[in-house]
Amino acid sequence: MLTKTETNVQPAKWDEMESASVSFFGMAWKKLRKNKGAMIGGSILLFFILTSVFAPVLTHYPVNEMRYDETLKPPSREHWLGTDEFGRDIYTRILYGGRVSLLMGLVAVSIAGSVGVFLGVIAGYYRRLDLYIMQLMDILLAFPSLLMAIAIVAVLGVGLTNAMIAVAISVIPSFVRVVRGSVLAVREKEYIESARALGVRDWKIIVRHILPNIASPIIVLATLQFGVSILSAAALSFLGLGAQPPNPEWGALVFVGKSFLSQAWWMTLYPGLAIMLVVLGFNLLGDGLRDALDPRIK
């Protein structure tokens, strides 16, 4: 009879935990929907993601087709955002450039997040390794992120892949510091101490108890760093260290357009606006997520 009672208690506990988790994220979603800034940011990002994905449907000019009889044409009905020095349609190149820029941000944040979360958890949970990991992060943080990315590209070589790796490395310290601080706060909780006393293995404690409880700051940081990564990748391309012609990356488009600023202002203005709007969208969404996922904010 006792065994039957025990077997009935455990599912009930899991049901309560799942219900609490659903309730928390449901409340967070309600708070996020009420945040006008977050909704505006999300709408901006959704717009750019959809236009980048469906670029072949939304444009009728080949992205790299050169038409020398239509060079430096201003915005018109035929070319909504004008043409460049080779007669290529700027509108088309911006849509396809969104694929490159958003991919660079996604890859950079994915690499930085994976490595940063791993190192942050190790540093926060195993205090004997904390000093060594954080000293390395302090060294990386001593350099401005863009300057460090430039140095890494100088070592690895110019190119799109190396630029993504460089941006990822420059972002890793931010993840490590945030994750470490969150782990330090959670590891002293009573349920963690109880799990240790029961002999639960460290990796199970980390996966089942620590990571779910520090997910909120990681999500917020990843959202904010997405915009930072896109901006850094665009800066590298602008300096000629990232995407190379004829890749229609936004930073590279701004770089090319600056040589024709007095003749064809549209070559610089519209790619620059695309970068600004996407970064703004991620910042607005990140701020909204921070407010929605923080239980202390009512």
Short mmCIF file of C-alpha atoms in Angstrom, two decimals:
data_model
loop_
_atom_site.label_atom_id
_atom_site.label_comp_id
_atom_site.label_asym_id
_atom_site.label_seq_id
_atom_site.Cartn_x
_atom_site.Cartn_y
_atom_site.Cartn_z
CA MET A 1 0.00 0.00 0.00
CA LEU A 2 2.88 2.32 0.80
CA THR A 3 4.51 1.65 -2.58
CA LYS A 4 1.31 2.55 -4.39
CA THR A 5 1.09 5.83 -2.51
CA GLU A 6 4.69 6.69 -3.31
CA THR A 7 4.21 5.96 -7.00
CA ASN A 8 1.19 8.26 -7.05
CA VAL A 9 3.08 11.13 -5.41
CA GLN A 10 5.89 11.38 -7.91
CA PRO A 11 3.74 12.05 -11.02
CA ALA A 12 1.80 14.63 -9.05
CA LYS A 13 5.03 16.47 -8.26
CA TRP A 14 6.05 16.43 -11.91
CA ASP A 15 2.60 17.68 -12.91
CA GLU A 16 2.95 20.55 -10.44
CA MET A 17 6.39 21.45 -11.81
CA GLU A 18 5.16 21.37 -15.41
CA SER A 19 2.10 23.41 -14.48
CA ALA A 20 4.29 26.01 -12.73
CA SER A 21 6.58 26.19 -15.76
CA VAL A 22 3.66 26.63 -18.16
CA SER A 23 2.14 29.23 -15.86
CA PHE A 24 5.39 31.21 -15.67
CA PHE A 25 5.95 31.31 -19.42
CA GLY A 26 2.27 32.01 -19.99
CA MET A 27 2.47 35.03 -17.72
CA ALA A 28 5.72 36.09 -19.39
CA TRP A 29 4.02 35.93 -22.81
CA LYS A 30 1.13 38.06 -21.55
CA LYS A 31 3.56 40.66 -20.20
CA LEU A 32 5.53 40.60 -23.44
CA ARG A 33 2.40 41.20 -25.52
CA LYS A 34 1.58 44.27 -23.42
CA ASN A 35 5.04 45.72 -24.05
CA LYS A 36 4.66 47.94 -27.13
CA GLY A 37 8.39 48.29 -27.63
CA ALA A 38 8.90 44.52 -27.66
CA MET A 39 6.03 44.05 -30.12
CA ILE A 40 7.46 46.72 -32.42
CA GLY A 41 10.91 45.11 -32.21
CA GLY A 42 9.50 41.66 -32.91
CA SER A 43 7.52 42.98 -35.88
CA ILE A 44 10.64 44.60 -37.35
CA LEU A 45 12.60 41.37 -37.00
CA LEU A 46 9.78 39.27 -38.43
CA PHE A 47 9.59 41.61 -41.42
CA PHE A 48 13.31 41.31 -42.19
CA ILE A 49 13.37 37.56 -41.62
CA LEU A 50 10.43 36.96 -43.95
CA THR A 51 11.74 39.30 -46.67
CA SER A 52 15.14 37.60 -46.52
CA VAL A 53 13.68 34.09 -46.68
CA PHE A 54 11.31 34.94 -49.53
CA ALA A 55 13.74 37.21 -51.39
CA PRO A 56 13.48 35.23 -54.66
CA VAL A 57 9.69 35.74 -54.64
CA LEU A 58 9.81 39.42 -53.71
CA THR A 59 12.36 40.45 -56.34
CA HIS A 60 12.54 40.00 -60.10
CA TYR A 61 16.18 41.00 -60.66
CA PRO A 62 19.09 38.54 -60.26
CA VAL A 63 21.14 39.59 -57.24
CA ASN A 64 24.47 39.86 -59.10
CA GLU A 65 23.24 40.74 -62.59
CA MET A 66 25.18 43.72 -63.98
CA ARG A 67 23.43 46.20 -66.28
CA TYR A 68 25.88 48.85 -67.36
CA ASP A 69 23.17 50.88 -69.08
CA GLU A 70 21.45 51.38 -65.70
CA THR A 71 24.35 52.32 -63.45
CA LEU A 72 23.74 54.67 -60.49
CA LYS A 73 20.04 55.08 -61.25
CA PRO A 74 18.08 56.84 -58.46
CA PRO A 75 15.04 55.18 -56.84
CA SER A 76 12.25 54.75 -59.38
CA ARG A 77 9.31 52.50 -60.27
CA GLU A 78 11.68 50.04 -61.98
CA HIS A 79 14.27 50.08 -59.20
CA TRP A 80 12.60 50.98 -55.91
CA LEU A 81 15.86 51.70 -54.07
CA GLY A 82 18.01 52.60 -57.09
CA THR A 83 20.98 50.80 -58.64
CA ASP A 84 24.68 50.60 -57.85
CA GLU A 85 27.80 51.31 -59.93
CA PHE A 86 27.28 48.10 -61.91
CA GLY A 87 23.56 48.58 -62.49
CA ARG A 88 22.58 46.00 -59.88
CA ASP A 89 19.26 46.51 -58.11
CA ILE A 90 19.84 47.79 -54.54
CA TYR A 91 16.48 46.51 -53.29
CA THR A 92 17.34 43.00 -54.44
CA ARG A 93 20.80 43.11 -52.92
CA ILE A 94 19.46 44.33 -49.57
CA LEU A 95 16.95 41.48 -49.39
CA TYR A 96 19.59 38.88 -50.22
CA GLY A 97 22.07 40.68 -47.96
CA GLY A 98 19.68 40.12 -45.07
CA ARG A 99 20.29 36.39 -45.44
CA VAL A 100 24.03 36.87 -45.01
CA SER A 101 23.83 39.40 -42.17
CA LEU A 102 21.21 37.50 -40.17
CA LEU A 103 23.09 34.24 -40.70
CA MET A 104 26.30 35.83 -39.45
CA GLY A 105 24.53 36.98 -36.30
CA LEU A 106 22.87 33.60 -35.77
CA VAL A 107 26.10 31.62 -36.16
CA ALA A 108 28.10 34.02 -33.98
CA VAL A 109 25.54 33.98 -31.14
CA SER A 110 25.12 30.19 -31.39
CA ILE A 111 28.86 29.61 -31.06
CA ALA A 112 29.31 32.23 -28.35
CA GLY A 113 26.24 31.02 -26.44
CA SER A 114 27.26 27.35 -26.51
CA VAL A 115 30.85 27.98 -25.40
CA GLY A 116 29.91 30.78 -23.00
CA VAL A 117 27.17 28.80 -21.23
CA PHE A 118 29.47 25.79 -20.86
CA LEU A 119 32.36 27.82 -19.42
CA GLY A 120 30.02 29.91 -17.25
CA VAL A 121 28.40 26.83 -15.71
CA ILE A 122 31.79 25.24 -15.07
CA ALA A 123 33.13 28.43 -13.50
CA GLY A 124 30.06 28.94 -11.31
CA TYR A 125 29.59 25.34 -10.18
CA TYR A 126 33.20 24.20 -9.79
CA ARG A 127 34.77 27.00 -7.79
CA ARG A 128 38.30 25.57 -8.10
CA LEU A 129 38.17 26.30 -11.83
CA ASP A 130 36.48 29.66 -11.44
CA LEU A 131 39.68 31.68 -11.04
CA TYR A 132 41.34 30.35 -14.19
CA ILE A 133 38.28 30.74 -16.42
CA MET A 134 37.46 34.24 -15.21
CA GLN A 135 41.05 35.41 -15.54
CA LEU A 136 40.93 34.35 -19.19
CA MET A 137 37.62 36.20 -19.63
CA ASP A 138 39.09 39.31 -17.97
CA ILE A 139 41.94 39.26 -20.47
CA LEU A 140 39.47 39.04 -23.36
CA LEU A 141 37.33 41.82 -21.87
CA ALA A 142 40.38 44.08 -21.63
CA PHE A 143 40.18 44.53 -25.41
CA PRO A 144 37.31 46.36 -27.15
CA SER A 145 35.17 43.71 -28.85
CA LEU A 146 35.55 45.15 -32.35
CA LEU A 147 39.30 45.56 -31.96
CA MET A 148 39.61 41.97 -30.77
CA ALA A 149 37.48 40.76 -33.71
CA ILE A 150 39.75 42.64 -36.11
CA ALA A 151 42.82 41.04 -34.51
CA ILE A 152 41.31 37.56 -34.77
CA VAL A 153 40.43 38.07 -38.43
CA ALA A 154 43.97 39.29 -39.04
CA VAL A 155 45.24 35.98 -37.63
CA LEU A 156 42.67 33.67 -39.24
CA GLY A 157 42.41 35.50 -42.56
CA VAL A 158 39.80 37.59 -44.33
CA GLY A 159 36.47 35.94 -45.12
CA LEU A 160 32.87 35.41 -44.08
CA THR A 161 33.50 32.29 -41.98
CA ASN A 162 36.45 33.78 -40.13
CA ALA A 163 34.47 36.95 -39.46
CA MET A 164 31.70 34.91 -37.82
CA ILE A 165 34.25 33.08 -35.66
CA ALA A 166 35.90 36.37 -34.69
CA VAL A 167 32.60 37.95 -33.67
CA ALA A 168 31.66 34.82 -31.70
CA ILE A 169 34.92 34.86 -29.74
CA SER A 170 34.48 38.54 -28.91
CA VAL A 171 30.99 37.84 -27.50
CA ILE A 172 31.88 34.76 -25.39
CA PRO A 173 33.00 36.73 -22.27
CA SER A 174 29.56 38.36 -21.95
CA PHE A 175 27.86 34.96 -21.81
CA VAL A 176 30.41 33.56 -19.37
CA ARG A 177 30.01 36.42 -16.89
CA VAL A 178 26.19 36.38 -16.95
CA VAL A 179 25.92 32.58 -16.70
CA ARG A 180 28.53 32.36 -13.95
CA GLY A 181 26.71 34.96 -11.86
CA SER A 182 23.39 33.17 -12.32
CA VAL A 183 24.89 29.79 -11.40
CA LEU A 184 26.48 31.24 -8.25
CA ALA A 185 23.06 32.49 -7.14
CA VAL A 186 21.27 29.20 -7.88
CA ARG A 187 23.87 26.72 -6.56
CA GLU A 188 23.30 27.86 -2.96
CA LYS A 189 19.57 27.14 -3.03
CA GLU A 190 18.15 24.50 -0.70
CA TYR A 191 17.03 22.14 -3.46
CA ILE A 192 20.56 22.06 -4.90
CA GLU A 193 21.99 21.26 -1.47
CA SER A 194 19.38 18.54 -1.03
CA ALA A 195 20.24 17.00 -4.38
CA ARG A 196 23.92 16.93 -3.45
CA ALA A 197 23.11 15.35 -0.08
CA LEU A 198 21.13 12.62 -1.85
CA GLY A 199 24.16 11.83 -4.00
CA VAL A 200 22.79 13.10 -7.31
CA ARG A 201 25.56 13.45 -9.87
CA ASP A 202 26.80 16.91 -10.74
CA TRP A 203 25.82 16.73 -14.40
CA LYS A 204 22.25 15.80 -13.47
CA ILE A 205 22.04 18.70 -11.03
CA ILE A 206 23.33 21.07 -13.72
CA VAL A 207 21.00 19.79 -16.45
CA ARG A 208 17.83 19.28 -14.39
CA HIS A 209 18.02 22.04 -11.81
CA ILE A 210 20.54 24.75 -12.68
CA LEU A 211 20.13 25.27 -16.43
CA PRO A 212 16.29 25.53 -16.36
CA ASN A 213 16.53 28.14 -13.60
CA ILE A 214 19.05 30.33 -15.44
CA ALA A 215 17.39 30.08 -18.86
CA SER A 216 15.72 33.50 -18.62
CA PRO A 217 18.90 35.65 -18.44
CA ILE A 218 20.50 33.53 -21.16
CA ILE A 219 17.56 34.10 -23.52
CA VAL A 220 17.61 37.84 -22.87
CA LEU A 221 21.38 38.09 -23.33
CA ALA A 222 21.30 36.05 -26.55
CA THR A 223 18.63 38.35 -27.99
CA LEU A 224 20.61 41.49 -27.15
CA GLN A 225 23.90 40.01 -28.36
CA PHE A 226 22.27 39.07 -31.67
CA GLY A 227 22.02 42.75 -32.57
CA VAL A 228 25.55 43.42 -31.32
CA SER A 229 26.90 40.54 -33.41
CA ILE A 230 25.18 41.77 -36.58
CA LEU A 231 26.59 45.25 -35.98
CA SER A 232 30.11 43.87 -35.40
CA ALA A 233 29.90 41.65 -38.48
CA ALA A 234 28.75 44.63 -40.57
CA ALA A 235 31.65 46.67 -39.20
CA LEU A 236 34.12 43.95 -40.21
CA SER A 237 32.63 43.80 -43.71
CA PHE A 238 32.73 47.60 -43.92
CA LEU A 239 36.45 47.43 -43.17
CA GLY A 240 36.90 44.79 -45.87
CA LEU A 241 37.57 41.96 -43.37
CA GLY A 242 34.23 40.13 -43.53
CA ALA A 243 32.02 39.32 -46.50
CA GLN A 244 33.78 39.90 -49.79
CA PRO A 245 32.31 41.09 -53.13
CA PRO A 246 30.05 40.14 -54.75
CA ASN A 247 28.40 38.94 -51.50
CA PRO A 248 25.54 41.40 -50.80
CA GLU A 249 26.17 41.74 -47.05
CA TRP A 250 24.81 44.96 -45.53
CA GLY A 251 28.13 46.19 -44.15
CA ALA A 252 29.85 45.50 -47.47
CA LEU A 253 27.08 47.40 -49.31
CA VAL A 254 27.65 50.44 -47.08
CA PHE A 255 31.39 50.18 -47.73
CA VAL A 256 30.90 50.20 -51.50
CA GLY A 257 28.33 52.98 -51.31
CA LYS A 258 30.58 55.40 -49.42
CA SER A 259 32.71 55.87 -52.54
CA PHE A 260 29.63 57.14 -54.39
CA LEU A 261 28.06 59.11 -51.55
CA SER A 262 27.88 62.39 -53.47
CA GLN A 263 26.57 60.72 -56.64
CA ALA A 264 24.35 57.92 -55.31
CA TRP A 265 23.37 58.46 -51.68
CA TRP A 266 20.88 55.58 -51.85
CA MET A 267 23.72 53.04 -52.06
CA THR A 268 24.72 53.87 -48.48
CA LEU A 269 21.45 55.02 -46.95
CA TYR A 270 19.27 51.96 -47.44
CA PRO A 271 21.72 49.24 -46.31
CA GLY A 272 22.57 51.44 -43.32
CA LEU A 273 18.88 51.75 -42.47
CA ALA A 274 18.51 47.97 -42.67
CA ILE A 275 21.34 47.49 -40.16
CA MET A 276 19.93 50.16 -37.85
CA LEU A 277 16.39 48.75 -37.90
CA VAL A 278 17.45 45.15 -37.27
CA VAL A 279 19.71 46.12 -34.35
CA LEU A 280 16.92 48.32 -32.98
CA GLY A 281 14.48 45.42 -33.30
CA PHE A 282 16.71 43.08 -31.31
CA ASN A 283 17.31 45.72 -28.62
CA LEU A 284 13.59 46.43 -28.21
CA LEU A 285 12.75 42.73 -28.12
CA GLY A 286 15.59 42.02 -25.67
CA ASP A 287 14.42 44.75 -23.30
CA GLY A 288 10.88 43.41 -23.47
CA LEU A 289 12.03 39.85 -22.77
CA ARG A 290 14.06 41.06 -19.80
CA ASP A 291 10.98 42.70 -18.28
CA ALA A 292 8.72 39.76 -19.10
CA LEU A 293 11.01 37.02 -17.78
CA ASP A 294 12.02 38.79 -14.56
CA PRO A 295 9.62 37.59 -11.85
CA ARG A 296 10.54 40.57 -9.65
CA ILE A 297 8.95 42.99 -12.14
CA LYS A 298 5.18 43.07 -11.77
#
